[in-house]
Coordinates of C-alpha atoms and ligand atoms in Angstrom, one line a residue:
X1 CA -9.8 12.9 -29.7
X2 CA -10.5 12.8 -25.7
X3 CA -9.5 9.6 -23.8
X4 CA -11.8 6.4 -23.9
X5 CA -14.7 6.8 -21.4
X6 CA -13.0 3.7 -19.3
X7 CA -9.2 4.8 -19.6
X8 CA -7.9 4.9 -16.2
X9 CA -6.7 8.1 -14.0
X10 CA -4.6 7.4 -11.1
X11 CA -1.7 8.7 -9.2
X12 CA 1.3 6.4 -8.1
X13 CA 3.5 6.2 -4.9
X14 CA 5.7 3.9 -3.7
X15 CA 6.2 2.4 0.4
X16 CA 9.4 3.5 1.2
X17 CA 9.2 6.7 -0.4
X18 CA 6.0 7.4 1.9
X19 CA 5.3 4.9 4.8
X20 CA 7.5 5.9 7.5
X21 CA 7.6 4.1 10.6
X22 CA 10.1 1.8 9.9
X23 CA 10.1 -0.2 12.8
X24 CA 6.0 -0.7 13.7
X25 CA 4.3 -3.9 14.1
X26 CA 7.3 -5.7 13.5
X27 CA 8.4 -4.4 9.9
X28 CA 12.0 -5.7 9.1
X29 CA 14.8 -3.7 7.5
X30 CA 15.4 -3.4 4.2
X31 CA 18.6 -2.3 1.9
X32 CA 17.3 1.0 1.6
X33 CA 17.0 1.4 5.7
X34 CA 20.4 0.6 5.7
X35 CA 21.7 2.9 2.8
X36 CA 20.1 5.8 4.2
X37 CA 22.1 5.3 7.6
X38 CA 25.4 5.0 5.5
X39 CA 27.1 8.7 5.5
X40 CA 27.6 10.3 2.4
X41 CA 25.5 7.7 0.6
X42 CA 22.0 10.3 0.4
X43 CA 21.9 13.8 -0.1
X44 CA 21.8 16.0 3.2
X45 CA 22.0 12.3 5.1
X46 CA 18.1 12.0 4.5
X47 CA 16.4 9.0 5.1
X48 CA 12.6 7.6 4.6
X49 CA 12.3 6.8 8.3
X50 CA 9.7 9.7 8.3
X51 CA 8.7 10.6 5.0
X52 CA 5.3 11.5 4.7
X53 CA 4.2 9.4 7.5
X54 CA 1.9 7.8 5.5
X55 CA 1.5 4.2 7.8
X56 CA -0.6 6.5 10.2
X57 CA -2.0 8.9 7.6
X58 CA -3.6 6.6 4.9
X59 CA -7.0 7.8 5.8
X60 CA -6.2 11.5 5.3
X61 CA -4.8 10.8 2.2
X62 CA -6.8 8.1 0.6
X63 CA -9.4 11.2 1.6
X64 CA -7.4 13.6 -0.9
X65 CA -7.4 11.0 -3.7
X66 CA -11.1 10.9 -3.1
X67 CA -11.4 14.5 -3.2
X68 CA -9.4 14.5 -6.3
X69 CA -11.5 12.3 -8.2
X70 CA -8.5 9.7 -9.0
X71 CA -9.6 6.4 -10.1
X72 CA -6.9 4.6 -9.5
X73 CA -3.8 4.5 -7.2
X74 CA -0.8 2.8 -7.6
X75 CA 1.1 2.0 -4.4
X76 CA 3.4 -0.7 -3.4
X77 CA 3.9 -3.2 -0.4
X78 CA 7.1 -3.2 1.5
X79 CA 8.4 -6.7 1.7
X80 CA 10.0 -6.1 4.8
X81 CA 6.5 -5.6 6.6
X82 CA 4.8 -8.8 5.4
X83 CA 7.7 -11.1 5.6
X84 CA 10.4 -8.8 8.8
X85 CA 13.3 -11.1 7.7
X86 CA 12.1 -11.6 3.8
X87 CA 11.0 -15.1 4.2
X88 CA 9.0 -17.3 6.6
X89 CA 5.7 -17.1 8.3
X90 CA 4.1 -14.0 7.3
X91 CA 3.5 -10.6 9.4
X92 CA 0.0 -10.4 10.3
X93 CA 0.0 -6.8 11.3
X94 CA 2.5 -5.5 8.2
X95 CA -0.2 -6.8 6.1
X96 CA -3.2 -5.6 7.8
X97 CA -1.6 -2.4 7.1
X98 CA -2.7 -3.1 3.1
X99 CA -5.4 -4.7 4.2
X100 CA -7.2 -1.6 5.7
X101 CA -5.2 0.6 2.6
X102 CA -7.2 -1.3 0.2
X103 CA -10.3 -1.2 2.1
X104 CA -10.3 3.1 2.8
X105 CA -9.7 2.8 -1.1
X106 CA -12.6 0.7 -2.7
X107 CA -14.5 2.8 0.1
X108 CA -13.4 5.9 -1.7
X109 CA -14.3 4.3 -4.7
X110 CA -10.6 4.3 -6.3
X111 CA -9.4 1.4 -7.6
X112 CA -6.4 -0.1 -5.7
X113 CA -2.8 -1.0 -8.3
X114 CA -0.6 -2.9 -6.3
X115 CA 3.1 -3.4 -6.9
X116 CA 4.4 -6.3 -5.3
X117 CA 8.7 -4.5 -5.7
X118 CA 9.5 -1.1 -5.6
X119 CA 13.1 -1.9 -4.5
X120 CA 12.6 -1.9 -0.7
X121 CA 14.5 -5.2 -0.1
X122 CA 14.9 -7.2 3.3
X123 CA 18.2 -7.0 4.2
X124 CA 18.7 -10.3 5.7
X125 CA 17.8 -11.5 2.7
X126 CA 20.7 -9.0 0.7
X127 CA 23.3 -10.3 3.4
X128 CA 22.4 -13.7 1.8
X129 CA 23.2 -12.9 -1.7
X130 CA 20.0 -10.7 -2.4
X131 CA 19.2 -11.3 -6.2
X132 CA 22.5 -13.0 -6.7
X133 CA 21.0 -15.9 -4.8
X134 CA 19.7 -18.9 -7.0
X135 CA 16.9 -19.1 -4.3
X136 CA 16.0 -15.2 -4.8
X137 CA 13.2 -15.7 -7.5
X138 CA 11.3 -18.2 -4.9
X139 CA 11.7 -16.1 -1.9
X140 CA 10.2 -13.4 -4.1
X141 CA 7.3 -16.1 -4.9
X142 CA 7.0 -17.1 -1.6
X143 CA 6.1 -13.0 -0.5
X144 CA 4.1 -13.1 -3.5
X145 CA 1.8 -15.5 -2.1
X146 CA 1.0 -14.2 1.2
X147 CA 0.4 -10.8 -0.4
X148 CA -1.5 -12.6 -3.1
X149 CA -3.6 -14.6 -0.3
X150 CA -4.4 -11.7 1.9
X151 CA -5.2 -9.4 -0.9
X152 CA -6.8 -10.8 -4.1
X153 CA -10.6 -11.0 -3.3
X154 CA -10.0 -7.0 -3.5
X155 CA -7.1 -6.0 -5.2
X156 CA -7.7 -7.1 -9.1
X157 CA -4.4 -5.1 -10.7
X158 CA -0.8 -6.3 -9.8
X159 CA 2.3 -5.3 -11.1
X160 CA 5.4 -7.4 -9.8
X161 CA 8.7 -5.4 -10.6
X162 CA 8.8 -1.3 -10.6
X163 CA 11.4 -0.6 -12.8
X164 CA 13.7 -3.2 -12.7
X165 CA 16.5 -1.0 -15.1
X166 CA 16.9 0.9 -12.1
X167 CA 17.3 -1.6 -8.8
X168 CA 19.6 -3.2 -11.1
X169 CA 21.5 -0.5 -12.8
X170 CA 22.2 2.0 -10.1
X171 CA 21.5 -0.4 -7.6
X172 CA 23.9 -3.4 -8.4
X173 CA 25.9 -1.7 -11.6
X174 CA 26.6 2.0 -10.6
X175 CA 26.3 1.7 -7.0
X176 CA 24.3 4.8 -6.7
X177 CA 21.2 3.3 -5.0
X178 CA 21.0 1.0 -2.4
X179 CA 21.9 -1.4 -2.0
X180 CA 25.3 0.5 -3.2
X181 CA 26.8 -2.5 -5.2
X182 CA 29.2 -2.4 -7.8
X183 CA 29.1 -5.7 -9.5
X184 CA 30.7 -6.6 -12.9
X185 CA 28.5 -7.7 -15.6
X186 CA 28.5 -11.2 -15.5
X187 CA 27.5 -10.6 -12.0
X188 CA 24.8 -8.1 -12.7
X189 CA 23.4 -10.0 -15.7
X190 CA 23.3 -13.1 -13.1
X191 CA 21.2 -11.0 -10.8
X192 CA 19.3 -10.1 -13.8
X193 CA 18.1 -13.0 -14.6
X194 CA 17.2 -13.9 -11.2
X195 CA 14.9 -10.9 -11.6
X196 CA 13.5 -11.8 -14.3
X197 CA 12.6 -15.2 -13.6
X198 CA 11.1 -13.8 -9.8
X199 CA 8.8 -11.7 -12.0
X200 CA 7.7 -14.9 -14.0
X201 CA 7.0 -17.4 -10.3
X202 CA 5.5 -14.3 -9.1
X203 CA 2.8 -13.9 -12.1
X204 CA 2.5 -17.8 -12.0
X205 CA 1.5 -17.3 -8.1
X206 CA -1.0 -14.7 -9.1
X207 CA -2.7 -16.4 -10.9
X208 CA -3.0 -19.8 -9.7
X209 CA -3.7 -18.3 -6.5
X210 CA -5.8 -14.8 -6.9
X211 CA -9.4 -15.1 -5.5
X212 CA -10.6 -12.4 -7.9
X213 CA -9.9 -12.6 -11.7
X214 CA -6.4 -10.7 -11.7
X215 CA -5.2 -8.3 -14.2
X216 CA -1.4 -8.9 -13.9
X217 CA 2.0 -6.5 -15.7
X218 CA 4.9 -4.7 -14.5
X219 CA 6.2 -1.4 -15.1
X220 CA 9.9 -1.4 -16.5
X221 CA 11.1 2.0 -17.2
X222 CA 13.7 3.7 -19.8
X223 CA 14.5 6.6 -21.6
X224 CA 13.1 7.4 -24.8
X225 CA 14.9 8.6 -28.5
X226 CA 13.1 10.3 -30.3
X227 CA 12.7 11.1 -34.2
X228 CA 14.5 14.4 -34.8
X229 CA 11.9 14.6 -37.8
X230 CA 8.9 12.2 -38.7
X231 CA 10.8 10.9 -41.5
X232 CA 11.0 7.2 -42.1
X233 CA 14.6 7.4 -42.1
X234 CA 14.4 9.4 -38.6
X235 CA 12.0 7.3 -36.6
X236 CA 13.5 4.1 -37.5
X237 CA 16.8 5.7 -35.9
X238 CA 14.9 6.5 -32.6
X239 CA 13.5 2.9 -32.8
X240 CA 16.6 1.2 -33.6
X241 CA 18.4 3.1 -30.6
X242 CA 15.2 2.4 -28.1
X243 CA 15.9 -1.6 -28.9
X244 CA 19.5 -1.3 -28.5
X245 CA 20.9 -3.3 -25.6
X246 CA 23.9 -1.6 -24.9
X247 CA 27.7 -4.2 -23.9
X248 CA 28.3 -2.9 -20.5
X249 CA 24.8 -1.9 -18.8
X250 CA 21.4 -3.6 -17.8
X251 CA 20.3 -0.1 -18.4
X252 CA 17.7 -1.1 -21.6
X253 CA 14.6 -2.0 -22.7
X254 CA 15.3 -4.9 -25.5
X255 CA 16.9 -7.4 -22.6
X256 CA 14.0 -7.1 -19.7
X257 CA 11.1 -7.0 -22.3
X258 CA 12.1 -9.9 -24.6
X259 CA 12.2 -12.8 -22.4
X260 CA 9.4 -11.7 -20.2
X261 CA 6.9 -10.9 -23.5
X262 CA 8.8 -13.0 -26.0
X263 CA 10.4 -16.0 -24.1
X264 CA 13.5 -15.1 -25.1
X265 CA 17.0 -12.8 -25.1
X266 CA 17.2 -10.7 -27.9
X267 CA 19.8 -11.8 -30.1
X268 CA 21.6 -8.3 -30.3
X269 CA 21.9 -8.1 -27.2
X270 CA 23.3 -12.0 -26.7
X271 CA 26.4 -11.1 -29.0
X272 CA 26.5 -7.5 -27.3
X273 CA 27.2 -8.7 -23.8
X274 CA 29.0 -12.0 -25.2
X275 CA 30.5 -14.2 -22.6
X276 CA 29.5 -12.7 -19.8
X277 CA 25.5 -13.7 -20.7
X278 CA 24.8 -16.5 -17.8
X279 CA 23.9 -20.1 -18.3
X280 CA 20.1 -20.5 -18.9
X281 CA 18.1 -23.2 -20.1
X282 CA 14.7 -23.4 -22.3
X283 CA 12.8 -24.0 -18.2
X284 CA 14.1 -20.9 -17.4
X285 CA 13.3 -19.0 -20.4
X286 CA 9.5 -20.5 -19.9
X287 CA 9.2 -19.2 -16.7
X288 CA 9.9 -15.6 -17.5
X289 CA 7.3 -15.9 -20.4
X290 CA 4.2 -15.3 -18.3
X291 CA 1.2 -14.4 -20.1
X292 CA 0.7 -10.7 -18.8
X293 CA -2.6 -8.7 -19.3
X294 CA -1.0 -5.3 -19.6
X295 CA 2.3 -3.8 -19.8
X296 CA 3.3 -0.6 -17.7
X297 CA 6.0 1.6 -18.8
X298 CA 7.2 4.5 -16.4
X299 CA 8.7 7.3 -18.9
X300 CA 9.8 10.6 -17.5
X301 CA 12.1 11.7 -20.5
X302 CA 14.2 11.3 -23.7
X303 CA 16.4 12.8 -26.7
X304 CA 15.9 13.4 -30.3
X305 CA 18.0 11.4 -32.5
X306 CA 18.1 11.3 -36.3
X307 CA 20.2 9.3 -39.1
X308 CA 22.7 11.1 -40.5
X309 CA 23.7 11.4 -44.2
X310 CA 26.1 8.6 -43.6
X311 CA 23.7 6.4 -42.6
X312 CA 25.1 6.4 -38.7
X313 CA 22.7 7.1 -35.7
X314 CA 23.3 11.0 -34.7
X315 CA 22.2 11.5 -31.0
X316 CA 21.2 15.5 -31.1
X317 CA 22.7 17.1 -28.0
X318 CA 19.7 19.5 -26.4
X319 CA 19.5 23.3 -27.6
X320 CA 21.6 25.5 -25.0
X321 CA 19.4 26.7 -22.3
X322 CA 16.2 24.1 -23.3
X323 CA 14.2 23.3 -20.5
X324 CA 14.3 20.5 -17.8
X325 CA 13.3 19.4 -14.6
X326 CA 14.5 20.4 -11.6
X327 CA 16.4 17.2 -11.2
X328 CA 17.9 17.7 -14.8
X329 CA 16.2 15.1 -16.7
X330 CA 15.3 17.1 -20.3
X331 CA 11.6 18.0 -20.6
X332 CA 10.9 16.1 -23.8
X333 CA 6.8 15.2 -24.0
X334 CA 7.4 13.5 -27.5
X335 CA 9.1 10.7 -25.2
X336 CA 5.0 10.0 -24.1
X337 CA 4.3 9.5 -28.0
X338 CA 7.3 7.1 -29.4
X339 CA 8.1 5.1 -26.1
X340 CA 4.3 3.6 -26.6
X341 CA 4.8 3.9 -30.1
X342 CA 8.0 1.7 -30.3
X343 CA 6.7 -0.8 -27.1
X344 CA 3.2 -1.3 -29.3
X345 CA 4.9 -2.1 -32.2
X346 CA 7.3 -4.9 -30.8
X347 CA 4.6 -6.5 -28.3
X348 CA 1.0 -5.4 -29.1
X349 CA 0.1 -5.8 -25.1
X350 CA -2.0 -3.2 -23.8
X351 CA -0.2 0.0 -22.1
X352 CA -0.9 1.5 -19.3
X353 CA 1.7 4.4 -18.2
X354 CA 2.8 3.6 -14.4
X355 CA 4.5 6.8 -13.5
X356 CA 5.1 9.7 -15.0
X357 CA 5.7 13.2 -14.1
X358 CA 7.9 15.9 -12.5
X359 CA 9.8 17.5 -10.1
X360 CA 9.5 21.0 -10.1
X361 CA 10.9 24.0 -7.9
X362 CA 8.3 24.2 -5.4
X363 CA 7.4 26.3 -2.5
X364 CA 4.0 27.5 -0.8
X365 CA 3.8 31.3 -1.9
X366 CA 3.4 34.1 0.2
X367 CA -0.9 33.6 -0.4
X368 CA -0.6 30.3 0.9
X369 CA -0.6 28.4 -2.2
X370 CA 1.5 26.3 -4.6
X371 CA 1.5 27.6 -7.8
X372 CA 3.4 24.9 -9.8
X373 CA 2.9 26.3 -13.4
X374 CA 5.9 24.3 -14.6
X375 CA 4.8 21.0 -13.6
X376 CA 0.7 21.6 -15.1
X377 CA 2.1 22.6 -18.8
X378 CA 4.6 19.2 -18.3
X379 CA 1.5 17.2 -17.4
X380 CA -0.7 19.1 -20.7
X381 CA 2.1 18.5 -22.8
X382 CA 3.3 15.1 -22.3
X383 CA -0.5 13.7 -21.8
X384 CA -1.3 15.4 -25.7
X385 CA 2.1 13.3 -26.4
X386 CA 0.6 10.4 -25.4
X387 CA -3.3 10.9 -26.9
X388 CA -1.0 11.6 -30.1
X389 CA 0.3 8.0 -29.8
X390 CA -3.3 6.9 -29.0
X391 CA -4.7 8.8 -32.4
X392 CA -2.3 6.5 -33.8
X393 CA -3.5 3.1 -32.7
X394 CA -1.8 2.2 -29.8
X395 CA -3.6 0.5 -27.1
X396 CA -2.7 2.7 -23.7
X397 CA -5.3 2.0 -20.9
X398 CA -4.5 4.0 -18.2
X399 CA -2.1 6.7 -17.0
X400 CA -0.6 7.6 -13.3
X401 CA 1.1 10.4 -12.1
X402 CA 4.1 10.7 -10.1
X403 CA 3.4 11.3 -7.6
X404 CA 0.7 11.3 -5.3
X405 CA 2.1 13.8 -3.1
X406 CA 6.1 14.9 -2.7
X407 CA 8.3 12.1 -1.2
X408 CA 11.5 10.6 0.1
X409 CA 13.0 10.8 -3.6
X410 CA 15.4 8.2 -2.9
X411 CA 19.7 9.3 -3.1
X412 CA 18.5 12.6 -3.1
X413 CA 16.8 12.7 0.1
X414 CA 14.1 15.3 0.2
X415 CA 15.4 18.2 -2.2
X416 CA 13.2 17.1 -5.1
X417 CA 9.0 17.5 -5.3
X418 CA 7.7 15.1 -7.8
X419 CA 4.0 16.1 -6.1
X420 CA 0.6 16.8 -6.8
X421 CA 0.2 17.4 -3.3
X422 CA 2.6 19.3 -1.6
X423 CA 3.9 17.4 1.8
X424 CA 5.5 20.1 4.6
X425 CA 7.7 17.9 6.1
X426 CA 8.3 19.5 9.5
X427 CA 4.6 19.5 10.2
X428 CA 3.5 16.7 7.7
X429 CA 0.6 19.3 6.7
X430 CA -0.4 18.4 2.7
X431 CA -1.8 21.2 0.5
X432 CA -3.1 20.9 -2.7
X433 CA -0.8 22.4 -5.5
X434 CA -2.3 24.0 -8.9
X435 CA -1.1 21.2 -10.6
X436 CA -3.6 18.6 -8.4
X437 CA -6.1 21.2 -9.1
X438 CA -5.5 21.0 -13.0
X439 CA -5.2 17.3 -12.8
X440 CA -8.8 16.8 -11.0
X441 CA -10.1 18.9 -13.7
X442 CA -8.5 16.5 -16.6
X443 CA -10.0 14.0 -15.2
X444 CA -13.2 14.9 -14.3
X445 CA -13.4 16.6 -18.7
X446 CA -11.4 13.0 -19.9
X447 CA -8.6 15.1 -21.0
X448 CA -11.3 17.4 -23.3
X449 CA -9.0 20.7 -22.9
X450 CA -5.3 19.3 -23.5
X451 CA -4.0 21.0 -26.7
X452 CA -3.3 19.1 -29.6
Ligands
IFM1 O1 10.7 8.5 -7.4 C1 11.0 7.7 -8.5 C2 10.2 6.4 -8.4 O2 10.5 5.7 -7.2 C3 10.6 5.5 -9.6 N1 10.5 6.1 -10.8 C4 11.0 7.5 -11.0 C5 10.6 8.3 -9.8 C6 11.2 9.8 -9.9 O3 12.6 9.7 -9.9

C-alpha cells in the first residue's frame, strides 16, 4: 500500500525554538525568555535568543522547504509578538512577521499549518496567574482573534494547543520547563482545565471568525504501550494502559482528549484524581466540546506491555543495549501503529501526525556532509508503522517531521539535533543532511520504497 495521493507531507517547527530576535518590532517576553536567563535552569545556560535566526531568515528557509518538495509546514506564532504584554491592542509588526511567513509559503506552494501555542507564554500574563487565572482561556481567545483576523483569508489549517501534556506536566507539575512551577494537583488540574476550555473559545473564535473555510485540531502528545504480541489479550493491555489516567499526573491521554472530543472527563480518571478534580459545570464542559476537523497527535516513542498470566498489566522493561535516541527516549516504531490505532478506535476523527522524529548524533563529516543514517531508518521504520495502522483502516491524513531544521531543544539548550536540516549555529549556515535527502525522495515516490 503507498499513501493516498492527497495525504499530506510537511515538516514542523515551533517560534521559540527557531525565531530569534527576541526583542524586534516590539515582541514581549515570554516564560521561556525568562527561564532561559534563570542559571542552572537549561543545559549549558542556552537560551533561544538566537536560535536559528529564523525572524530574518524565513525566505532562505521557506526556500529549502521549497527545494524539498514539502507540502506542508507546521509552525507556530509566538504570542508575545502579536500581543508584547499578552493582551490588548495587537502588534502590527509581530504579526506582519506571519503575514509575510505565510505569504513566502503559499508562494512556494506549501501549505502553511499554524499553531496558535507552542508554550511560548507572555510573561506579564504568567506574573498574573498564567493558566491558573480564571480569565486565562479568554486572554487566549482574545490572541486567537487577532491572529485569526490577520491570517484566515490564507491560512486554512489551525491547531490551537501543541502538546498540552507537556506545558502542563513539566511545566506546572515537574517544574522542568518553564515556566519552572511546581504546583500540587488540584492546582495543576485547575490550570488544566483552564487549558482546556482556552482550546474550546479559541476553536469557537476560528470559526466564527475565519475568512477561509478553516480546518481546525490540536496536537496533544503521549507515549505509546504497545502489544508485546498481537494477541487479543496483549493489545487490549496496551490499550487499557494508553487510556489510563494516572492519580498524581496530567501526563495522559484519556483526561485532555475526553472533554475536548467527548464533552466530558473520563470517569476513571474522575475517581483516580478524586477530590482534587476542580468544580466544573455542564457550560464548561460545552465549551471544551468543539467540533474539530482533525486530530493531531505528536508520538516520538513507547514500550511493549503484555498481560500476564495473572491477568495484571506487565510493563516489559527494554532488552539491555536496545536502541534509542540520542536524548534516550527508546526507538519503538510500533508506537506510530497503536497510538493511531488506539486514538481511532475511541474517537473516529481524522489523524494527522503533528510531529514526529529524532534526535540523532550529528556532525558535518570530514566530506562536508551529514550523514545521519540513524535518523533515515527511524523515519523508514516508524512511517511503515504508521502505513501498517493505515492498512488497517485508520483515517491518518497527513504526517510532519520534527523538525524542520535542528533547534533550541528547549531545557536542553542546543546539545540535541531533531533536524532534517542541519543548522551551524556559530555561522547560522543550514546544510541538507541524508536524512532531508531521503525524506524529499519519500515524498516525491508517496512513500513507494518504505519496507513493509
Ligand atoms: O522539540 C520538541 C517540540 O517542541 C515538542 N515536541 C517534542 C519535540 C522534541 O522533544
Amino acid at each position: 500500500m503507498t499513501f493516498p495521493k492527497d495525504f499530506t507531507w510537511g515538516a514542523a517547527t515551533s517560534s521559540y525554538q527557531i525565531e530569534g530576535f527576541p526583542h524586534a518590532d516590539g515582541r514581549g517576553a515570554s516564560v521561556w525568555d525568562e527561564f532561559c536567563a534563570t542559571p542552572g535552569r537549561v543545559h549549558n545556560g542556552d537560551t533561544g535568543a538566537v536560535a536559528c535566526e529564523h525572524y530574518t531568515r524565513s525566505a532562505e528557509d521557506v526556500q529549502l522547504m521549497r527545494d524539498l518538495g514539502l507540502r506542508a509546514y507546521r509552525f507556530s506564532v509566538a504570542w508575545p509578538r502579536v500581543m508584547p504584554t499578552g493582551r490588548g491592542p495587537a502588534n502590527a509588526a509581530g504579526l506582519a512577521f506571519y503575514d509575510r511567513l505565510v505569504d513566502q509559503l503559499l508562494e512556494a506552494k506549501v501549505e502553511p499549518w499554524l499553531t496558535l501555542f507552542h508554550w511560548d507564554y507572555p510573561l506579564p500574563l504568567y506574573r498574573e496567574g498564567g493558566w491558573l487565572h480564571p480569565d486565562s482561556p479568554q486572554w487566549f481567545a482574545d490572541y486567537t482573534h487577532a491572529v485569526v483576523d490577520k491570517l484566515s483569508d490564507r491560512v486554512r489549517h489551525w491547531m490551537t494547543l501543541n502538546e498540552p501534556q507537556c506545558f502542563m506536566g513539566l511545566g506546572h507539575q515537574t517544574g522542568i520547563h518553564a515556566p519552572g512551577d511546581k504546583l500540587p494537583l488540584d492546582q495543576a488540574l485547575l490550570a488544566t482545565q483552564n487549558v482546556l476550555l482556552a482550546h474550546g473559545l479559541a476553536v469557537q473564535v476560528i470559526r466564527s471568525r475565519a475568512k477561509s473555510p478553516p480546518l481546525v485540531g490540536w496536537a496533544p502528545t503521549g507515549e505509546v504501550p504497545t502489544p508485546a504480541t498481537e494477541t487479543e489479550a496483549d493489545i487490549q493491555a496496551a490499550r487499557e494502559t494508553y487510556w489510563q489516567v494516572p492519580p498524581t499526573s496530567v501526563w495522559n491521554m484519556a483526561w485532555w482528549l475526553d472533554p475536548v472530543l467527548r464533552g466530558h472527563y473520563p470517569e476513571q480518571g474522575l475517581q483516580a484524581y478524586g477530590s482534587a478534580v476542580p468544580r466544573f459545570t455542564e457550560a464548561d464542559l460545552r465549551t471544551m466540546h468543539q467540533p474539530l476537523d482533525f486530530l493531531g497527535l505528536n508520538i516520538y516513542h513507547g514500550y511493549s506491555c503484555r498481560r500476564s498470566a495473572d491477568g495484571k498489566i506487565e510493563v516489559l522493561k527494554p532488552s539491555a543495549g536496545s536502541p534509542h535516541l540520542h536524548n534516550h527516549w527508546p526507538f519503538h516504531p510500533a508506537a506510530l501503529q497503536w497510538g493511531p490505532t488506539f486514538v481511532h478506535e475511541r474517537y473516529g476523527l481524522p489523524i494527522v501526525i503533528t510531529e514526529n522524529g529524532t534526535a540523532t548524533h550529528d556532525w558535518v563529516f570530514a566530506d562536508g556532509e551529514i550523514h545521519d543514517s540513524s535518523r533515515v531508518d527511524f523515519f523508514s521504520r516508524y512511517l511503515a508503522a504508521l502505513r501498517r495502522a493505515m492498512a488497517n483502516g485508520v483515517n491518518v491524513k497527513g504526517y510532519f517531521a520534527w523538525s524542520l531544521m535542528d533547534n533550541f531543544e528547549w531545557a536542553e539548550g542546543y546539545r540535541f539535533r531533531f533536524g532534517l536540516v542541519h543548522v551551524d549555529f556559530a555561522t547560522q549556515k543550514r546544510t541538507l543532511k541524508d536524512s532531508a535527502r531521503w525524506y524529499s525522495e519519500c515524498i516525491r515516490s508517496n512513500g513507494e520504497f518504505l519496507p513493509d
